[in-house]
Coordinates of C-alpha atoms and ligand atoms in Angstrom, one line a residue:
M11 CA -106.6 -1.2 -14.8
T12 CA -107.6 -2.1 -18.3
R13 CA -106.7 0.5 -20.8
L14 CA -108.9 2.0 -23.4
D15 CA -107.0 2.1 -26.7
L16 CA -108.3 5.0 -28.9
T17 CA -105.6 4.9 -31.5
T18 CA -107.7 3.4 -34.2
P19 CA -110.7 5.2 -35.8
A20 CA -113.0 2.3 -35.0
A21 CA -112.1 2.3 -31.3
A22 CA -112.4 6.1 -31.0
R23 CA -115.7 6.0 -32.9
Q24 CA -117.1 3.4 -30.5
F25 CA -115.9 5.5 -27.6
F26 CA -117.7 8.6 -29.0
E27 CA -120.9 6.7 -29.8
T28 CA -121.2 5.3 -26.3
K29 CA -120.7 8.7 -24.7
L30 CA -123.2 10.4 -27.1
R31 CA -126.0 8.6 -25.3
Q32 CA -125.1 10.3 -22.0
R33 CA -125.1 13.9 -20.8
Q34 CA -121.9 15.6 -21.5
V35 CA -119.5 16.4 -18.7
N36 CA -116.9 19.2 -19.0
K37 CA -113.8 17.8 -17.4
V38 CA -111.5 20.7 -18.3
L39 CA -113.1 23.4 -16.2
H40 CA -109.9 25.2 -15.3
S41 CA -106.9 23.4 -16.5
F42 CA -105.4 20.1 -17.7
P43 CA -104.7 17.8 -15.9
S44 CA -107.5 18.2 -13.3
P45 CA -106.6 19.5 -9.8
R46 CA -107.3 16.0 -8.4
F47 CA -103.8 15.1 -9.7
W48 CA -102.0 18.0 -8.2
T49 CA -100.0 17.7 -5.0
G50 CA -99.4 19.9 -2.1
G51 CA -96.4 20.5 0.2
A52 CA -93.4 22.7 0.2
G53 CA -91.6 23.8 -2.9
T54 CA -94.5 25.0 -5.0
P55 CA -93.9 25.5 -8.7
L56 CA -94.0 29.3 -8.1
E57 CA -91.2 29.2 -5.5
A58 CA -89.1 27.2 -8.0
R59 CA -89.6 29.9 -10.7
P60 CA -86.7 32.3 -11.0
L61 CA -87.5 36.0 -11.3
G62 CA -87.5 37.0 -15.0
S63 CA -88.9 33.7 -16.2
D64 CA -92.3 35.1 -16.9
A65 CA -93.9 34.8 -20.4
P66 CA -94.0 38.0 -22.5
S67 CA -97.8 37.9 -22.3
C68 CA -100.0 37.4 -19.3
E69 CA -103.4 38.0 -17.7
L70 CA -104.4 38.5 -14.1
Y71 CA -107.3 36.8 -12.2
V72 CA -108.3 38.3 -8.8
A73 CA -110.6 36.2 -6.7
L74 CA -113.2 37.2 -4.1
P75 CA -114.6 34.1 -2.3
F76 CA -117.9 35.1 -0.8
C77 CA -121.4 34.3 -2.0
L78 CA -124.9 34.9 -0.7
T79 CA -126.2 31.7 0.9
T80 CA -128.9 30.0 -1.0
A81 CA -131.3 27.1 -0.3
P82 CA -130.3 24.7 -1.9
A83 CA -126.7 25.5 -1.1
H84 CA -124.3 26.7 -3.8
C85 CA -127.1 27.8 -6.1
G86 CA -127.9 24.1 -6.5
Y87 CA -125.4 23.5 -9.2
C88 CA -122.1 25.4 -8.6
L89 CA -118.9 23.5 -8.2
F90 CA -116.6 26.4 -7.6
P91 CA -115.0 26.9 -4.1
T92 CA -116.8 29.6 -2.3
E93 CA -117.4 30.9 1.3
A94 CA -120.7 32.0 2.8
Y95 CA -121.1 35.8 3.0
S96 CA -122.3 37.1 6.4
N97 CA -121.2 40.7 6.7
Q98 CA -119.3 43.6 5.2
D99 CA -116.4 43.2 7.7
Q100 CA -115.6 39.9 6.2
L101 CA -114.8 41.7 3.0
D102 CA -112.5 44.3 4.6
V103 CA -110.6 41.5 6.3
Y104 CA -110.3 39.6 3.0
L105 CA -109.0 42.7 1.3
D106 CA -106.4 43.1 4.0
Y107 CA -105.2 39.5 3.3
L108 CA -105.4 40.0 -0.5
A109 CA -103.1 43.0 0.0
R110 CA -100.7 40.8 2.1
E111 CA -100.6 38.2 -0.7
G112 CA -100.0 40.9 -3.2
E113 CA -96.9 42.2 -1.3
L114 CA -95.4 38.7 -1.9
Y115 CA -95.5 39.4 -5.7
R116 CA -94.6 43.1 -5.7
E117 CA -91.1 42.7 -6.9
R118 CA -92.2 40.2 -9.7
W119 CA -95.0 42.4 -10.9
L120 CA -93.2 45.7 -11.2
E121 CA -92.9 45.4 -15.0
L122 CA -95.9 43.1 -15.5
Q123 CA -98.4 44.3 -18.1
P124 CA -101.4 41.9 -18.0
R125 CA -103.4 41.9 -21.3
S126 CA -106.5 41.8 -19.1
V127 CA -107.7 41.6 -15.5
F128 CA -110.7 39.6 -14.4
I129 CA -112.1 40.0 -10.9
G130 CA -114.1 36.9 -10.3
G131 CA -115.4 34.6 -7.6
G132 CA -117.5 34.0 -5.8
T133 CA -119.4 37.2 -6.0
P134 CA -117.2 40.3 -6.3
N135 CA -120.1 42.7 -6.5
L136 CA -120.9 41.9 -2.9
L137 CA -118.4 44.7 -2.2
K138 CA -120.1 47.9 -1.1
A139 CA -119.5 51.0 -3.3
H140 CA -116.8 52.4 -0.9
Q141 CA -114.8 49.2 -1.1
Y142 CA -114.1 49.3 -4.9
P143 CA -111.5 52.1 -4.7
R144 CA -109.5 49.9 -2.2
L145 CA -109.7 46.7 -4.4
L146 CA -108.8 48.5 -7.6
G147 CA -106.2 50.6 -5.8
L148 CA -104.5 47.3 -4.7
I149 CA -104.3 46.2 -8.3
H150 CA -103.0 49.4 -9.7
D151 CA -100.5 49.8 -6.8
L152 CA -99.0 46.4 -7.5
L153 CA -99.0 46.7 -11.2
P154 CA -97.7 50.2 -11.9
A155 CA -97.0 49.3 -15.5
L156 CA -100.6 48.3 -16.2
P157 CA -101.7 50.3 -19.3
A158 CA -104.7 52.6 -18.6
A159 CA -106.7 51.0 -21.4
T160 CA -106.4 47.4 -20.0
A161 CA -109.7 45.5 -20.0
V162 CA -110.7 45.0 -16.4
T163 CA -113.8 42.8 -15.9
L164 CA -115.7 42.5 -12.6
E165 CA -118.1 39.6 -12.1
G166 CA -121.3 39.5 -10.0
I167 CA -124.9 38.6 -9.6
P168 CA -127.7 40.8 -11.1
Q169 CA -129.4 42.2 -8.0
L170 CA -126.1 43.5 -6.6
F171 CA -125.1 45.8 -9.5
S172 CA -126.4 49.2 -8.4
R173 CA -125.9 52.3 -10.6
E174 CA -123.8 53.8 -7.8
K175 CA -121.5 50.8 -7.7
L176 CA -121.1 50.7 -11.4
E177 CA -120.1 54.4 -11.4
V178 CA -117.5 53.9 -8.7
M179 CA -116.1 50.8 -10.3
Q180 CA -115.8 52.6 -13.6
A181 CA -114.1 55.6 -12.0
H182 CA -111.5 53.2 -10.6
G183 CA -110.7 51.3 -13.8
V184 CA -113.3 48.6 -14.3
T185 CA -114.2 48.6 -18.0
R186 CA -116.6 45.7 -18.2
I187 CA -119.0 43.7 -16.0
S188 CA -119.9 40.0 -16.3
M189 CA -123.2 39.0 -14.8
G190 CA -124.4 35.5 -14.0
A191 CA -128.1 35.4 -14.9
Q192 CA -128.2 31.7 -15.7
Q193 CA -132.0 31.7 -16.3
L194 CA -134.4 34.6 -17.0
D195 CA -137.5 32.6 -16.3
H196 CA -138.2 33.4 -12.7
Q197 CA -139.7 30.0 -11.8
L198 CA -136.7 28.2 -13.2
S199 CA -134.3 30.6 -11.5
L200 CA -135.9 29.9 -8.2
L201 CA -134.9 26.2 -8.4
S202 CA -131.4 27.4 -7.7
G203 CA -132.5 29.4 -4.6
R204 CA -131.2 32.6 -6.1
K205 CA -133.3 35.7 -5.3
Q206 CA -132.7 37.7 -8.5
Q207 CA -135.5 38.8 -10.8
P208 CA -135.3 39.2 -14.6
K209 CA -135.7 43.0 -14.1
H210 CA -132.4 43.1 -12.2
V211 CA -130.6 41.7 -15.3
F212 CA -132.1 44.1 -17.7
Q213 CA -131.6 47.1 -15.4
A214 CA -127.9 46.3 -15.0
V215 CA -127.5 45.8 -18.8
E216 CA -129.1 49.2 -19.3
W217 CA -127.0 51.0 -16.7
A218 CA -123.8 49.5 -18.1
A219 CA -124.7 50.6 -21.6
A220 CA -125.5 54.1 -20.4
L221 CA -122.2 54.4 -18.7
G222 CA -120.2 52.9 -21.6
L223 CA -119.2 49.8 -19.6
G224 CA -118.8 46.5 -21.5
C225 CA -121.3 43.9 -20.4
N226 CA -121.5 40.1 -20.6
V227 CA -124.4 38.0 -19.3
D228 CA -123.9 34.2 -18.5
L229 CA -126.8 31.9 -19.2
I230 CA -126.9 28.2 -18.5
F231 CA -128.8 25.7 -20.7
G232 CA -129.8 22.1 -19.9
W233 CA -131.3 23.3 -16.6
P234 CA -133.9 21.3 -14.6
Q235 CA -137.4 21.6 -16.2
Q236 CA -136.0 23.8 -19.0
T237 CA -137.8 23.6 -22.4
M238 CA -136.9 24.9 -25.8
A239 CA -139.5 27.6 -25.3
H240 CA -137.8 28.8 -22.1
L241 CA -134.5 28.9 -23.9
E242 CA -135.8 30.8 -26.9
R243 CA -137.7 33.3 -24.7
D244 CA -134.6 34.0 -22.6
L245 CA -132.3 34.4 -25.6
R246 CA -134.7 36.7 -27.5
G247 CA -135.2 38.8 -24.4
L248 CA -131.5 39.1 -23.7
M249 CA -130.7 40.0 -27.4
A250 CA -133.4 42.6 -27.4
S251 CA -131.6 44.3 -24.4
G252 CA -128.7 44.9 -26.8
V253 CA -126.1 43.4 -24.5
E254 CA -123.0 42.9 -26.5
H255 CA -121.7 39.6 -25.0
I256 CA -123.6 36.5 -24.1
T257 CA -122.0 33.4 -22.6
H258 CA -124.1 30.3 -23.0
Y259 CA -122.8 27.4 -20.9
E260 CA -124.1 23.9 -20.8
L261 CA -125.0 22.9 -17.2
N262 CA -122.3 20.7 -15.8
V263 CA -124.0 18.4 -13.4
G264 CA -121.7 16.9 -10.7
G265 CA -120.5 16.7 -7.1
A266 CA -122.7 16.8 -4.1
T267 CA -124.9 19.6 -5.6
D268 CA -128.7 19.7 -5.3
F269 CA -129.2 19.4 -9.1
A270 CA -127.0 16.2 -9.2
L271 CA -128.5 14.6 -6.1
N272 CA -132.1 15.7 -6.3
R273 CA -133.0 17.0 -9.7
R274 CA -131.5 14.5 -12.2
E275 CA -135.0 13.3 -13.2
E276 CA -135.9 16.9 -14.1
L277 CA -132.9 17.5 -16.4
P278 CA -133.5 17.6 -20.1
G279 CA -132.1 14.5 -21.8
P280 CA -128.9 14.5 -23.9
E281 CA -130.7 14.9 -27.3
L282 CA -132.7 17.8 -26.0
V283 CA -129.7 19.5 -24.5
R284 CA -127.8 19.2 -27.8
D285 CA -130.8 20.6 -29.7
M286 CA -130.8 23.5 -27.2
Y287 CA -127.2 24.3 -28.0
H288 CA -127.9 24.4 -31.8
L289 CA -131.1 26.5 -31.4
A290 CA -129.2 29.0 -29.3
R291 CA -126.3 29.2 -31.7
E292 CA -128.7 29.8 -34.6
L293 CA -130.7 32.4 -32.7
L294 CA -127.5 34.2 -31.6
T295 CA -125.8 34.2 -34.9
A296 CA -129.0 35.3 -36.7
G297 CA -129.3 38.1 -34.1
G298 CA -125.8 39.5 -35.2
Y299 CA -123.7 37.8 -32.5
E300 CA -120.4 36.3 -33.7
Q301 CA -119.4 33.0 -32.1
L302 CA -116.0 33.3 -30.5
T303 CA -115.8 30.0 -28.6
P304 CA -118.2 27.1 -28.1
Y305 CA -120.0 29.2 -25.5
D306 CA -119.1 32.9 -26.2
F307 CA -121.1 35.1 -28.6
Q308 CA -120.3 38.7 -29.1
K309 CA -121.7 41.6 -31.2
P310 CA -119.0 42.8 -33.5
N311 CA -119.7 46.6 -32.9
R312 CA -117.6 46.7 -29.8
Q313 CA -114.6 45.2 -31.6
E314 CA -115.0 47.8 -34.3
Q315 CA -114.6 50.5 -31.7
G316 CA -111.2 49.1 -31.0
E317 CA -112.2 47.5 -27.7
S318 CA -111.7 43.8 -28.4
F319 CA -112.6 41.2 -25.8
V320 CA -109.2 40.1 -24.6
Y321 CA -110.0 38.2 -21.5
E322 CA -109.0 34.6 -22.2
E323 CA -108.6 35.4 -25.9
C324 CA -104.8 35.2 -25.7
R325 CA -105.1 31.8 -24.0
R326 CA -106.5 30.4 -27.3
T327 CA -103.2 30.3 -29.1
F328 CA -100.1 28.2 -28.5
D329 CA -98.1 31.3 -27.6
A330 CA -96.4 31.6 -24.2
H331 CA -98.9 33.3 -22.0
D332 CA -99.0 33.2 -18.2
V333 CA -102.1 33.4 -16.0
W334 CA -101.5 34.9 -12.6
G335 CA -104.1 33.9 -9.9
W336 CA -104.3 36.2 -6.9
G337 CA -106.5 35.4 -3.9
Y338 CA -108.5 32.6 -2.4
A339 CA -108.6 29.4 -4.6
A340 CA -107.1 31.4 -7.5
I341 CA -105.3 29.3 -10.2
S342 CA -102.0 30.4 -11.8
D343 CA -100.8 28.8 -15.0
F344 CA -97.3 29.1 -16.4
P345 CA -96.8 27.3 -19.6
D346 CA -93.0 27.2 -20.0
H347 CA -91.5 29.4 -22.7
R348 CA -87.8 29.0 -21.9
G349 CA -86.9 26.3 -24.4
P350 CA -88.2 24.1 -27.1
R351 CA -91.4 22.4 -26.2
D352 CA -90.6 19.2 -28.1
S353 CA -88.3 17.7 -25.4
P354 CA -88.8 14.3 -23.9
D355 CA -91.9 13.6 -21.8
Q356 CA -90.5 14.2 -18.4
P357 CA -91.9 16.6 -15.7
G358 CA -90.1 19.9 -15.7
Q359 CA -88.8 19.5 -19.2
N360 CA -90.4 22.6 -20.5
G361 CA -93.9 21.5 -19.6
G362 CA -94.5 24.4 -17.3
S363 CA -96.5 24.4 -14.1
T364 CA -99.8 25.3 -12.6
L365 CA -100.9 26.0 -9.0
M366 CA -103.9 26.7 -6.9
N367 CA -104.2 28.9 -3.8
A368 CA -105.9 27.6 -0.6
R369 CA -109.5 26.6 -1.0
T370 CA -110.6 27.4 2.5
L371 CA -110.4 30.9 4.0
T372 CA -108.8 29.5 7.1
A373 CA -106.0 28.0 5.2
Y374 CA -105.6 31.1 3.0
Y375 CA -105.3 33.4 6.0
A376 CA -103.1 30.9 8.0
A377 CA -100.5 30.8 5.2
L378 CA -100.4 34.6 4.9
D379 CA -100.2 34.9 8.7
A380 CA -97.1 32.7 8.6
G381 CA -95.6 34.8 5.8
R382 CA -96.0 32.0 3.2
L383 CA -97.4 32.0 -0.3
P384 CA -101.0 30.7 0.1
T385 CA -100.5 27.9 -2.5
E386 CA -102.3 24.7 -1.6
V387 CA -101.6 22.4 -4.6
G388 CA -99.5 22.5 -7.7
Y389 CA -98.6 20.4 -10.7
T390 CA -95.5 20.4 -12.9
R391 CA -96.5 19.4 -16.4
T392 CA -94.7 17.0 -18.8
P393 CA -94.4 18.2 -22.4
A394 CA -97.3 15.8 -23.2
D395 CA -99.5 17.5 -20.5
L396 CA -98.6 20.9 -21.9
R397 CA -99.5 19.9 -25.4
L398 CA -102.9 18.7 -24.2
S399 CA -103.5 21.7 -22.0
L400 CA -102.7 24.1 -24.8
L401 CA -104.6 22.0 -27.4
F402 CA -107.7 22.2 -25.2
R403 CA -107.4 26.0 -24.9
N404 CA -106.8 26.2 -28.7
L405 CA -110.0 24.2 -29.4
Q406 CA -111.9 27.0 -27.7
S407 CA -111.1 29.1 -30.8
L408 CA -113.1 26.5 -32.9
S409 CA -110.1 25.3 -35.0
V410 CA -106.6 24.0 -34.4
D411 CA -103.7 25.5 -36.5
R412 CA -101.6 22.6 -37.6
A413 CA -98.5 24.7 -38.5
S414 CA -98.6 26.4 -35.2
Y415 CA -98.8 23.1 -33.3
R416 CA -95.9 21.8 -35.4
A417 CA -93.8 24.9 -34.8
N418 CA -94.4 24.7 -31.0
F419 CA -94.3 21.0 -30.4
G420 CA -92.4 19.4 -33.3
Q421 CA -95.2 17.1 -34.3
D422 CA -98.4 17.1 -36.3
V423 CA -101.5 17.2 -34.1
L424 CA -103.3 14.9 -36.7
E425 CA -100.5 12.3 -36.4
E426 CA -100.5 12.5 -32.6
F427 CA -104.1 11.4 -32.3
P428 CA -105.0 9.9 -35.7
G429 CA -107.8 7.6 -34.6
I430 CA -109.6 10.3 -32.6
W431 CA -109.5 12.9 -35.3
Q432 CA -110.6 10.5 -38.0
A433 CA -113.5 9.3 -35.9
A434 CA -114.4 12.9 -35.0
A435 CA -114.3 13.7 -38.8
D436 CA -116.5 10.6 -39.6
L437 CA -119.0 11.7 -37.0
G438 CA -119.1 15.2 -38.4
F439 CA -117.4 17.0 -35.5
V440 CA -114.4 18.3 -37.4
T441 CA -113.2 18.9 -41.0
L442 CA -109.6 18.0 -41.7
H443 CA -107.6 20.4 -43.8
D444 CA -103.9 20.8 -44.7
D445 CA -103.6 23.9 -42.6
A446 CA -106.1 23.3 -39.8
L447 CA -108.7 21.1 -38.1
R448 CA -112.0 23.0 -38.0
L449 CA -114.8 22.3 -35.7
T450 CA -118.3 22.1 -37.2
P451 CA -121.2 23.5 -35.1
E452 CA -121.8 20.0 -33.8
G453 CA -118.0 19.7 -33.0
A454 CA -118.2 23.0 -31.1
Y455 CA -120.9 21.5 -29.0
R456 CA -118.9 18.3 -28.6
V457 CA -115.7 20.0 -27.4
P458 CA -115.9 18.5 -23.9
L459 CA -116.4 15.0 -25.4
I460 CA -113.5 15.5 -27.9
Q461 CA -111.3 16.6 -25.0
T462 CA -112.3 13.6 -22.9
A463 CA -111.2 11.3 -25.8
L464 CA -107.9 13.2 -26.3
M465 CA -107.0 13.1 -22.6
Q466 CA -108.1 9.4 -22.1
A467 CA -104.7 7.8 -22.3
R468 CA -102.9 10.4 -20.2
V469 CA -105.7 10.4 -17.5
E470 CA -105.3 6.6 -17.2
E471 CA -101.6 6.9 -16.6
L472 CA -102.1 9.7 -14.1
T473 CA -104.9 7.7 -12.3
D474 CA -102.6 4.6 -12.1
A475 CA -99.8 6.8 -10.6
H476 CA -102.2 8.5 -8.2
V477 CA -103.6 5.1 -7.0
A478 CA -100.1 3.7 -6.6
G479 CA -99.1 6.8 -4.6
L480 CA -102.1 6.4 -2.3
K481 CA -101.4 2.7 -1.7
Q482 CA -97.8 3.5 -0.9
A483 CA -98.8 6.2 1.5
R484 CA -101.2 3.8 3.3
Q485 CA -98.5 1.1 3.6
Q486 CA -96.1 3.6 5.0
Q487 CA -98.7 4.8 7.5
A488 CA -99.4 1.2 8.5
A489 CA -95.7 0.5 9.0
F490 CA -95.4 3.4 11.4
Q491 CA -98.5 2.6 13.5
P492 CA -97.2 2.0 17.1
L493 CA -98.2 -1.3 18.6
Q494 CA -100.9 -0.9 21.2
P495 CA -99.9 -2.4 24.6
A496 CA -102.3 -5.2 25.7
S497 CA -103.3 -3.2 28.8
S498 CA -103.9 0.0 26.9
P499 CA -107.2 1.7 27.9
S500 CA -107.8 2.6 24.3
A501 CA -107.7 -1.0 23.1
A502 CA -111.0 -2.2 21.8
P503 CA -112.9 -4.5 24.2
S504 CA -112.7 -8.1 23.0
Ligands
SAM11 C1 -118.1 31.1 -10.7 S1 -119.6 31.8 -11.3 C2 -119.4 33.4 -10.6 C3 -120.5 34.4 -11.0 C4 -121.5 34.7 -9.9 N1 -121.2 34.3 -8.7 C5 -122.8 34.2 -10.4 O1 -123.2 33.2 -9.8 O2 -123.5 34.8 -11.2 C6 -119.3 32.1 -13.0 C7 -120.2 31.4 -14.0 O3 -120.0 30.0 -14.0 C8 -121.1 29.4 -14.5 N2 -121.3 28.1 -13.8 C9 -121.1 27.9 -12.4 N3 -121.4 26.6 -12.2 C10 -121.8 26.0 -13.3 C11 -122.1 24.7 -13.7 N4 -122.3 23.7 -12.8 N5 -122.4 24.4 -15.0 C12 -122.3 25.4 -15.9 N6 -121.9 26.7 -15.7 C13 -121.7 26.9 -14.4 C14 -122.3 30.3 -14.3 O4 -122.8 30.7 -15.5 C15 -121.7 31.5 -13.6 O5 -122.2 32.7 -14.0
SF4_12 S1 -123.0 30.3 -9.0 FE1 -122.1 32.2 -8.3 S2 -123.3 32.9 -6.6 FE2 -123.8 30.7 -6.9 S3 -122.4 29.6 -5.5 FE3 -121.4 29.7 -7.6 S4 -120.1 31.5 -7.5 FE4 -121.5 31.7 -5.8

């Protein structure tokens, strides 16, 4: 495979300029490297982790897999693993299995004090009101050291947040909800097959405020048929509701989704999507929202009350911070903290590890029935992988602290990728300072592109190794094929 060399500013600039003509793709949805390079089998990274090797800081992600079915499937755009919801019993069975998985961590989690808990999915607010005490009870039972004030967020879709559910959730420890609205224009929303109406979003925001629950609303821009006028109307309407946190994602188009296969022609082009990002950023900041990440905007008043938004916030530094994933398709991430991170680039040399639970319910249940951890795939990072993975998280904070990078990894981030940073500066994505690299507003929008450039060389190496592994497996398989006897009834007719 011919390699792209992005070490000079000219080569990196050419790379950026070619990509600027296309729609952006976010290749770091969950983690680096992508799960397509992770492998399965026995001896998962978690089993290899001795008790007591946990980082001093961590967060917990709890997954609920089910979603209402839509036509088109998966809301037309969603790439997350999910399972079709059919009835309430499914949820009870799932909670039984979640409890069984939790038992496998009980000993490890006795002292664990996650900085935040996020109950995501899927659609966790499919649970009926009487099922929240059970779910929250499982969490509190397994984490007896969880401080009472811990931020606990529960995600869901607008039409399934009833006032009764919000009251029960809150009574059992939920402090914040996160609602996927995506579009407030009903006609645009209908393209995804979702049945919600704008009034459901505003009603839930109002109930959350009345109860004193934190509230985030997710919107997506770059949607089929979306215009600047749609975007502006949605944002102004949402800001007028007083919601304190708005997450404004760029539509990631990919996989076998309806939007990728059937609505490409209706998608706004790259220039328009970029302009949408900047208009949104200007509207939100002018409306009193502070930009926390390329996509997160928050009103400062909640922080002043001492309730800072901690979910994922601690992931944006280079400090050792574990993520525990519990449930179907949940991802755990354990950046190693046991030694210096500037050791040679070998797997297992303080690069840490990441793993993902089973992505089908059948496999998730089967593993637990067999008394096994439900891990499906995992990956042991090299120090170079770890540097990239933590650099990508750090970029979410809109700047990279050079001294902190040097203290953690023994090198200067500017010297590690000189061509890319220089080209990014020349194109106005970053400003380079003695203490930090700072993203400009254009650079914040281009984070997925900057990440793609930074990971290019490593992804090429991993792809080569992946292809070589597949070839070897195919050769081994062929070598073990038994010869078919000439008279075999299954032999193809000649
Ligand atoms: C995994 S979903 C779960 C939330 C809930 N089920 C819902 O749909 O509202 C979390 C968020 O991811 C975002 N998301 C999902 N697929 C996306 C895509 N292809 N591009 C951009 N954002 C996406 C949406 O904003 C969604 O609210
Ligand atoms: S967007 Fe939300 S509701 Fe739709 S399929 Fe994805 S997780 Fe489920």
